[in-house]
Short mmCIF file of C-alpha atoms and ligand atoms in Angstrom, two decimals:
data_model
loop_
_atom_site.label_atom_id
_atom_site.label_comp_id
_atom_site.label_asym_id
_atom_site.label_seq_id
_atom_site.Cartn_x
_atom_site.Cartn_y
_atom_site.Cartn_z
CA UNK A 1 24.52 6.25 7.40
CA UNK A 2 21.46 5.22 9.33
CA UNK A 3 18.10 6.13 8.50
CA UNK A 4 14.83 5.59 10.34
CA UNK A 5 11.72 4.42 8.27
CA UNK A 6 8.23 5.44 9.41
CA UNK A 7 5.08 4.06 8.56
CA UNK A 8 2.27 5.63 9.19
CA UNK A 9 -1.04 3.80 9.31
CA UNK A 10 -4.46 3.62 10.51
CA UNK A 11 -4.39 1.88 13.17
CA UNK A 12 -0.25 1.82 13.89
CA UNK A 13 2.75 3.68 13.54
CA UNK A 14 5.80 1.30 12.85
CA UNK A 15 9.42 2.88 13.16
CA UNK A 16 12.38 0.99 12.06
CA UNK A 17 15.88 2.30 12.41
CA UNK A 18 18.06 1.01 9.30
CA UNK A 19 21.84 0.73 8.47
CA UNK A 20 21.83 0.20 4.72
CA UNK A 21 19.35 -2.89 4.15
CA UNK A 22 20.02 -3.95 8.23
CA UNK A 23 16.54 -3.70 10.23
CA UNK A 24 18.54 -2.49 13.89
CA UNK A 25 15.60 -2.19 15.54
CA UNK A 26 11.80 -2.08 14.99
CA UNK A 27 9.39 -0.48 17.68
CA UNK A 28 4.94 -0.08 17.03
CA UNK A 29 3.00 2.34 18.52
CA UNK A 30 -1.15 2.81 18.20
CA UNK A 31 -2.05 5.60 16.03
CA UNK A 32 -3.63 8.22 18.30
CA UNK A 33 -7.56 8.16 17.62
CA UNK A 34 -7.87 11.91 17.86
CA UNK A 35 -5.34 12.00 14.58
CA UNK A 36 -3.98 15.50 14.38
CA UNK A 37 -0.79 17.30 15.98
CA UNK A 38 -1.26 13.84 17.93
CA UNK A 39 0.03 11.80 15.11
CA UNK A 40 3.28 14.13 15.34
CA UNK A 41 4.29 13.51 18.69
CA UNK A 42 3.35 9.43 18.11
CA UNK A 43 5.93 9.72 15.38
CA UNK A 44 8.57 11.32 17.44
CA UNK A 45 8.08 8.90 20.10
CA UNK A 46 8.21 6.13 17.79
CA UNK A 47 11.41 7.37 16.17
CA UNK A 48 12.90 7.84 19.94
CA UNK A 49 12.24 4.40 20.94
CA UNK A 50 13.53 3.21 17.72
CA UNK A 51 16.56 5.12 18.37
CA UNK A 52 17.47 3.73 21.86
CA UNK A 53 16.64 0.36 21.20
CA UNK A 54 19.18 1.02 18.35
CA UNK A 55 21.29 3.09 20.18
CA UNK A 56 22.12 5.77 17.19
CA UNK A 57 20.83 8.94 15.98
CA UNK A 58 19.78 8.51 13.02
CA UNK A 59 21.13 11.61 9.90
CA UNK A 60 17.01 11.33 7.92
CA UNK A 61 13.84 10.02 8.66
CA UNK A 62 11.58 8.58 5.69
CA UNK A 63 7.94 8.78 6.66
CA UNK A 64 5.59 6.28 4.42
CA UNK A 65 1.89 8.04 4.69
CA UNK A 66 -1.43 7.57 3.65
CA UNK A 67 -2.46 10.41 0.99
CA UNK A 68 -3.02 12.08 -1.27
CA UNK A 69 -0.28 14.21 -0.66
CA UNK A 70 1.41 17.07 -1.64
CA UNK A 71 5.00 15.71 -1.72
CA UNK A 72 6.63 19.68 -3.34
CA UNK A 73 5.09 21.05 -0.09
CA UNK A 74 5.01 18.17 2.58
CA UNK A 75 1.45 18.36 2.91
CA UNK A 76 -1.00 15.45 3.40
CA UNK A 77 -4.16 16.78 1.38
CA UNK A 78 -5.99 14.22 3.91
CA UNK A 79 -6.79 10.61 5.05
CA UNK A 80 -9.46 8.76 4.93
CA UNK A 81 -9.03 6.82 7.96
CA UNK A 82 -6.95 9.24 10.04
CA UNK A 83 -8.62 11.90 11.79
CA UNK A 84 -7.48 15.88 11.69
CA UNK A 85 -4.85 15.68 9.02
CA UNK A 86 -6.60 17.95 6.24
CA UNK A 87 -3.93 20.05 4.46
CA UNK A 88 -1.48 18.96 7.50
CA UNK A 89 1.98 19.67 7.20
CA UNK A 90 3.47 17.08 8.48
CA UNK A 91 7.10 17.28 7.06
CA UNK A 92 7.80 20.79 8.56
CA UNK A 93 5.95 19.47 11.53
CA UNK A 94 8.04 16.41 12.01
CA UNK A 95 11.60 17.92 10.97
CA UNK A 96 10.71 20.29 14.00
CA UNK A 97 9.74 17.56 16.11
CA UNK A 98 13.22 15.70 15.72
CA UNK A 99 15.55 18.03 14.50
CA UNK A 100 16.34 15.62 10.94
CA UNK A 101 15.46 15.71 7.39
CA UNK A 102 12.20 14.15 6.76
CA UNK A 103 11.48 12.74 3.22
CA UNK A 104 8.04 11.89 2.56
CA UNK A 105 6.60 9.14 0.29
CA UNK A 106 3.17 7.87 -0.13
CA UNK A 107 2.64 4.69 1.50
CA UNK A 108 1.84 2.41 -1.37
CA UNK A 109 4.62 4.04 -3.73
CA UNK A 110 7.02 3.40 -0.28
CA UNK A 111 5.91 -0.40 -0.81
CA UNK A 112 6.72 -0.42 -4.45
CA UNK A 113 9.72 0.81 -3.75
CA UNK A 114 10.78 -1.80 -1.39
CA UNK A 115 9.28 -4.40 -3.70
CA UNK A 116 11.36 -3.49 -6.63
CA UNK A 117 14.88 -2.85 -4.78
CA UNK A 118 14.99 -5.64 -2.36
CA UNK A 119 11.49 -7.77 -3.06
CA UNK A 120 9.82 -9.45 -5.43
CA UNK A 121 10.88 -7.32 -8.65
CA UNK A 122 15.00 -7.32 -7.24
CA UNK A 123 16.78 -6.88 -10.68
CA UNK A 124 14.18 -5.73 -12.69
CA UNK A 125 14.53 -2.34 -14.51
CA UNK A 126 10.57 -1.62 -13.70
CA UNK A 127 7.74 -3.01 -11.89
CA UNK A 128 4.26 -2.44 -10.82
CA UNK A 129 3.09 -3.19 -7.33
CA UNK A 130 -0.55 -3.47 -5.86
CA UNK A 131 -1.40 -4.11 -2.82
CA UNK A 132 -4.62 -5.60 -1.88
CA UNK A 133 -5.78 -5.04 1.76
CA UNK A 134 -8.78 -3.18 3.05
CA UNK A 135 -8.08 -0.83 0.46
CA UNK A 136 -6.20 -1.07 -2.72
CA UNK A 137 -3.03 1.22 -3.41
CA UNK A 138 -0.09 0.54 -6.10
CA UNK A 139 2.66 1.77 -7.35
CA UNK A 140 5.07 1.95 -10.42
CA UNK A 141 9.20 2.25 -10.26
CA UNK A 142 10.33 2.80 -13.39
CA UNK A 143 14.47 2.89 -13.51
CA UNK A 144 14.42 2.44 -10.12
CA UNK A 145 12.20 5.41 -9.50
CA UNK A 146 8.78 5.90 -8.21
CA UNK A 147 5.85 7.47 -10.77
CA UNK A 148 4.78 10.11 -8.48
CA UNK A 149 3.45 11.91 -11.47
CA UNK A 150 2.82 15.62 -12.05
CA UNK A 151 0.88 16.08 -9.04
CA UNK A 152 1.57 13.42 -6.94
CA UNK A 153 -1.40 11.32 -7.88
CA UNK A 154 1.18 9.16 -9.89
CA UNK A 155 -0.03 5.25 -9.01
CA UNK A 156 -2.92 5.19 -7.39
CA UNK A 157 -3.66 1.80 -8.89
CA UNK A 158 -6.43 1.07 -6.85
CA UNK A 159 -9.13 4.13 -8.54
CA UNK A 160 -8.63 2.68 -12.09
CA UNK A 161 -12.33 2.47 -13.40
CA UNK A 162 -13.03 -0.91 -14.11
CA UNK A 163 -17.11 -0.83 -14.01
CA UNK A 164 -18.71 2.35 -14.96
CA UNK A 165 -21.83 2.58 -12.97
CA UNK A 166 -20.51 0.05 -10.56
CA UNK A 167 -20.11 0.47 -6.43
CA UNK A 168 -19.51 4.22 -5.25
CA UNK A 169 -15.67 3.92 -4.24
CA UNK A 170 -14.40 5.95 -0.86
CA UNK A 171 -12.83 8.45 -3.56
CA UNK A 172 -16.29 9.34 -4.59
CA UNK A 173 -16.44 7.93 -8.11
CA UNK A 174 -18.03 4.62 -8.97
CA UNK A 175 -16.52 1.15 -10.33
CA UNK A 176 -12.97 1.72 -9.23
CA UNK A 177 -11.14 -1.50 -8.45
CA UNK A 178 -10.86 -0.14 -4.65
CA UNK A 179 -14.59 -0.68 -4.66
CA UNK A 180 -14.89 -4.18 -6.43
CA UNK A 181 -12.25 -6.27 -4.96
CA UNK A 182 -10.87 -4.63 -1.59
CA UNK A 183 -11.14 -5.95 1.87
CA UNK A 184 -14.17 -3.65 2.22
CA UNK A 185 -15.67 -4.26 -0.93
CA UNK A 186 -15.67 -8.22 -0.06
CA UNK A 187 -17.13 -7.77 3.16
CA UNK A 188 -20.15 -5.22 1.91
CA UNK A 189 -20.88 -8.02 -0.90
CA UNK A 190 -20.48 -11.15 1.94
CA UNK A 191 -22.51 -8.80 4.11
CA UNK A 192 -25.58 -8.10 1.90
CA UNK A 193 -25.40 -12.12 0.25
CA UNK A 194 -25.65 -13.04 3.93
CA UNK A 195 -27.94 -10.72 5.61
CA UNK A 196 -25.30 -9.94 8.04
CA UNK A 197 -22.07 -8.78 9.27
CA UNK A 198 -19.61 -11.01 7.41
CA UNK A 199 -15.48 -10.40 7.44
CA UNK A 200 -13.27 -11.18 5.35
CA UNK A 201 -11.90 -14.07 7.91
CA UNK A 202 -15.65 -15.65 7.66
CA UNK A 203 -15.73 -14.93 3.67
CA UNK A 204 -12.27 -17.69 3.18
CA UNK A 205 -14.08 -19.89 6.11
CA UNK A 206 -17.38 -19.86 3.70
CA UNK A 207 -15.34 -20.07 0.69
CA UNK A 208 -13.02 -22.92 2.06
CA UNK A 209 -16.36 -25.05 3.12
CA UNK A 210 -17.70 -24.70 -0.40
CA UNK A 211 -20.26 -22.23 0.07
CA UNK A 212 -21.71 -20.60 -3.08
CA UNK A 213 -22.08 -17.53 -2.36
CA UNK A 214 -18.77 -17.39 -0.86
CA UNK A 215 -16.91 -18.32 -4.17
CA UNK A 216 -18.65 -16.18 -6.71
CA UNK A 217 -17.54 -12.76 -4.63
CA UNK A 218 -14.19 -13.69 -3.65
CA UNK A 219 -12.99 -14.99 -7.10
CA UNK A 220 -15.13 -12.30 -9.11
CA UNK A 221 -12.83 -10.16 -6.84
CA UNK A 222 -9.82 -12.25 -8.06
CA UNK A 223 -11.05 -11.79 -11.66
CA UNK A 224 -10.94 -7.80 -11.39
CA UNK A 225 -7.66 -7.54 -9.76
CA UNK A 226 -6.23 -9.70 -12.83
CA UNK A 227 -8.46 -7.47 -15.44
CA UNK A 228 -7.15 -4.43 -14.02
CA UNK A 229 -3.27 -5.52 -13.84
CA UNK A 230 -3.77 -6.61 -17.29
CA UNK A 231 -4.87 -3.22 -18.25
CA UNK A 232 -1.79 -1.15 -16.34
CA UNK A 233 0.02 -3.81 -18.33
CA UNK A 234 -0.80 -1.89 -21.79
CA UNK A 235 0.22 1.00 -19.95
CA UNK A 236 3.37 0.79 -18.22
CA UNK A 237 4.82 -3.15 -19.79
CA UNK A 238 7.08 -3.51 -16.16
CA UNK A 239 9.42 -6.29 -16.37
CA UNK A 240 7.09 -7.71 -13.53
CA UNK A 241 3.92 -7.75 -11.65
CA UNK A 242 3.84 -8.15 -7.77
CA UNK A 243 0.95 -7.87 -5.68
CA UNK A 244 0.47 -8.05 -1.79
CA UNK A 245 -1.30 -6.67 0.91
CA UNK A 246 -3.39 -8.54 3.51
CA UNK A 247 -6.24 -9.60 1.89
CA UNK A 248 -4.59 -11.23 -1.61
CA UNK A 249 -1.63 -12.53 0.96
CA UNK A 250 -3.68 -14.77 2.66
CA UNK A 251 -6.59 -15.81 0.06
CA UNK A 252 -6.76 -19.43 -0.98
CA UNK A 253 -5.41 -20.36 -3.95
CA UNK A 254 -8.11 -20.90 -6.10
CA UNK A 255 -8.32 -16.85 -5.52
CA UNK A 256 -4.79 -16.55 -6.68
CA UNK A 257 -5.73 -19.02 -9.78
CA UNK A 258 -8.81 -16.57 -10.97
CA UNK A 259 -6.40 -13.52 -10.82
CA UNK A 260 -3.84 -14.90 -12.61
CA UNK A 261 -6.24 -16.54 -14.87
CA UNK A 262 -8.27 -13.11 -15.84
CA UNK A 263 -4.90 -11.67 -16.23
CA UNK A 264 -3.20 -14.01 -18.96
CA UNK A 265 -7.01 -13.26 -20.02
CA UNK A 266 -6.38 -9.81 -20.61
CA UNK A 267 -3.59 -10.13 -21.85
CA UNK A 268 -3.99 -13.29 -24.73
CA UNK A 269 -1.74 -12.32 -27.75
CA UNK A 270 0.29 -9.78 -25.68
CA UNK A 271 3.54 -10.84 -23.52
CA UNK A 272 2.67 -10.87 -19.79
CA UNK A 273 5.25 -9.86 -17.00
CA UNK A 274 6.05 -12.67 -15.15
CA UNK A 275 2.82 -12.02 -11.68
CA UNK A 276 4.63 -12.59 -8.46
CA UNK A 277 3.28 -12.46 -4.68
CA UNK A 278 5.07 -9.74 -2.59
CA UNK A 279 7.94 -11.16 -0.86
CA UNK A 280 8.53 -8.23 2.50
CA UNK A 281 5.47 -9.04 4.57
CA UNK A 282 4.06 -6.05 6.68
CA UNK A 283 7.73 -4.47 6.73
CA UNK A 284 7.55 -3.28 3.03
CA UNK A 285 6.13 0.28 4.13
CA UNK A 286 8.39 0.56 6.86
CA UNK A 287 11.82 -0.34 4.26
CA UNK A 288 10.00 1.35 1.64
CA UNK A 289 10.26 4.96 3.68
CA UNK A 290 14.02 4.09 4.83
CA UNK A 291 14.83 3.58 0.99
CA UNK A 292 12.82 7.12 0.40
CA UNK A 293 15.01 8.89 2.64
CA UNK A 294 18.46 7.35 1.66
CA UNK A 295 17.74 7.98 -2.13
CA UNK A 296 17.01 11.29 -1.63
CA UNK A 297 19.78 12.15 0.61
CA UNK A 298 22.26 10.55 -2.02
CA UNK A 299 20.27 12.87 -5.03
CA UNK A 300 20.07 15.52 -2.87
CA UNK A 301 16.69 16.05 -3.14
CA UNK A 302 13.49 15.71 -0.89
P1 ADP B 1 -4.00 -2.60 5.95
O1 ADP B 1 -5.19 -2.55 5.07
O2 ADP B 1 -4.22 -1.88 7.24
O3 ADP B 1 -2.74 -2.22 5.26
P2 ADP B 1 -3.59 -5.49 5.65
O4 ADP B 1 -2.67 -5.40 4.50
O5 ADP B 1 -3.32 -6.53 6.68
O6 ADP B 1 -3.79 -4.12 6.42
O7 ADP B 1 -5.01 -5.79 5.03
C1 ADP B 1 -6.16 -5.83 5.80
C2 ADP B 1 -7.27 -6.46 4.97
O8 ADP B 1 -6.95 -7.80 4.68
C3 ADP B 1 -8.59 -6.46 5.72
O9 ADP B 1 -9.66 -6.37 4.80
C4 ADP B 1 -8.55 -7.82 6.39
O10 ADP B 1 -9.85 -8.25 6.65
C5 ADP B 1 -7.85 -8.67 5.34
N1 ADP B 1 -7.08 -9.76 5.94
C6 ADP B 1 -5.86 -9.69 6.53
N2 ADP B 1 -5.48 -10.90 6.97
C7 ADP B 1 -6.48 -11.75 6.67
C8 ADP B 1 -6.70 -13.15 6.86
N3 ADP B 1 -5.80 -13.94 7.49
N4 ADP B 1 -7.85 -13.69 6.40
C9 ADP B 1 -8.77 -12.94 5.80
N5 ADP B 1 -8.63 -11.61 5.58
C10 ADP B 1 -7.50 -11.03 6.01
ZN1 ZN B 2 -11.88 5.15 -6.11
#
């Protein structure tokens, strides 16, 4: 059976046509600025291409989106960095669109997924995932299952509270872990310490040509990320840990050190899960919402 994987993200859509584990064929297309019923037809022209590159029809489409989402309804709630999706219903929307099944799966939990089956946790029983990019989002397989929780709000690593009266987060609360060690997080604390614009790109320049400043708000980023997989530790004990996702990806290592370093903090007189880096690159969304669909077509469910 072939499957196509979509993932849907700010700035592209990525569609992947899959037999089993085989990538056939991969094809990215800009996210439409005006979001909306434009998204749709990006994602049906994305699964086309994909298609004749491949030359199949694929039997179910996965689609990996940002949420929160109503997954019993296939509604996204909304985006924060997509335009005109507010209580969209995209799955009825996009089973019209191409005639096929559509199973949906939050982005980060499509990640985790791919992660656990075919990355970094392959052969574990349970793992955690985080993925640190200009957000932070997670996720938590358990038996080879995503945690989407009661209402769908299962794993959303990155709004753990980790500083109460700390930076206002873009969920609205304060002190998450979103707002203390993100991509945007770093670059608001370069920004201010510098008295200008300052990316993330400049921050590991700074922090490479030993600037001060530079270290103390990249690895007190490091140190959260470890605090706060230490504490999902005491929650969840996953045979391992894997994290990924742009920013931690390409950090120096002395940011990899800190994390791991606050972690086995955290976590002194406990047993810690062996912390890995994410193995599947950008394509862990895109294999994450292929695995989506092909476990719920083989459990009938959506
Ligand atoms: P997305 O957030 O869209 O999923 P990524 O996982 O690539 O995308 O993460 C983007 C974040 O990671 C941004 O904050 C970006 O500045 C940062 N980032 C990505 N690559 C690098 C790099 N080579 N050097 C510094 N920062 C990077
Ligand atoms: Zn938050």
């Amino acid at each position: 059976m072939t499957v196509v994987g979509l993932d849907l993200g700010g700035t592209k859509i990525a569609a992947g046509v899959f037999d089993g584990e085989k990538l056939l064929s991969k094809v990215v297309l800009p996210t439409p600025k005006e979001g909306g019923k434009r998204v749709v037809e990006a994602l049906r022209e994305a699964v086309a291409q994909a298609e004749a590159r491949a030359g199949t029809r694929a039997e179910a489409i996965g689609l990996g989106t940002p949420g929160p989402l109503d997954l019993q309804e296939g509604i996204i709630r909304f985006t924060p960095n997509i335009p005109g999706l507010v209580d969209f219903p995209i799955r009825r929307l996009l089973e019209e669109a191409t005639g096929r099944p559509v199973h949906l799966e939050n982005d980060a939990n499509a990640a985790a997924l791919a992660e656990h089956h075919l990355g970094a946790a392959k052969g574990e029983t349970s793992s955690l995932f985080l993925t640190v990019s200009t957000g932070i989002g997670g996720g938590v397989v358990l038996g080879g299952k995503v945690l989407r929780g009661e209402r769908g709000q299962g794993g959303e690593l990155g709004h753990i509270t980790l500083l109460p009266g700390g930076p206002v987060c873009g969920c609205g609360l304060e002190g998450c872990l979103e707002a203390l060690a993100a991509g945007r997080a770093l670059e608001r604390e370069a920004s201010y310490a510098y008295h200008r614009k300052v990316d993330t790109k400049e921050l590991f320049q700074l922090f490479q040509e030993g600037e001060a400043k530079a270290e103390r708000i990249l690895l007190q980023a490091a140190r959260y990320v470890g605090m706060g997989l230490a504490s999902l530790v005491k929650a969840f004990d996953p045979g391992a840990v894997v994290v990924g996702g742009g920013l931690a990806l390409n950090a120096p290592a002395p940011y990899w050190e800190a994390l791991e370093g606050a972690y086995r903090h955290y976590l002194r007189g406990w047993e810690a899960p062996p912390l890995r880096r994410a193995l599947l690159g950008e394509d862990a969304g895109l294999l994450g919402a292929a695995l989506t669909a092909y476990l719920e077509v083989e459990h009938g469910s959506r």
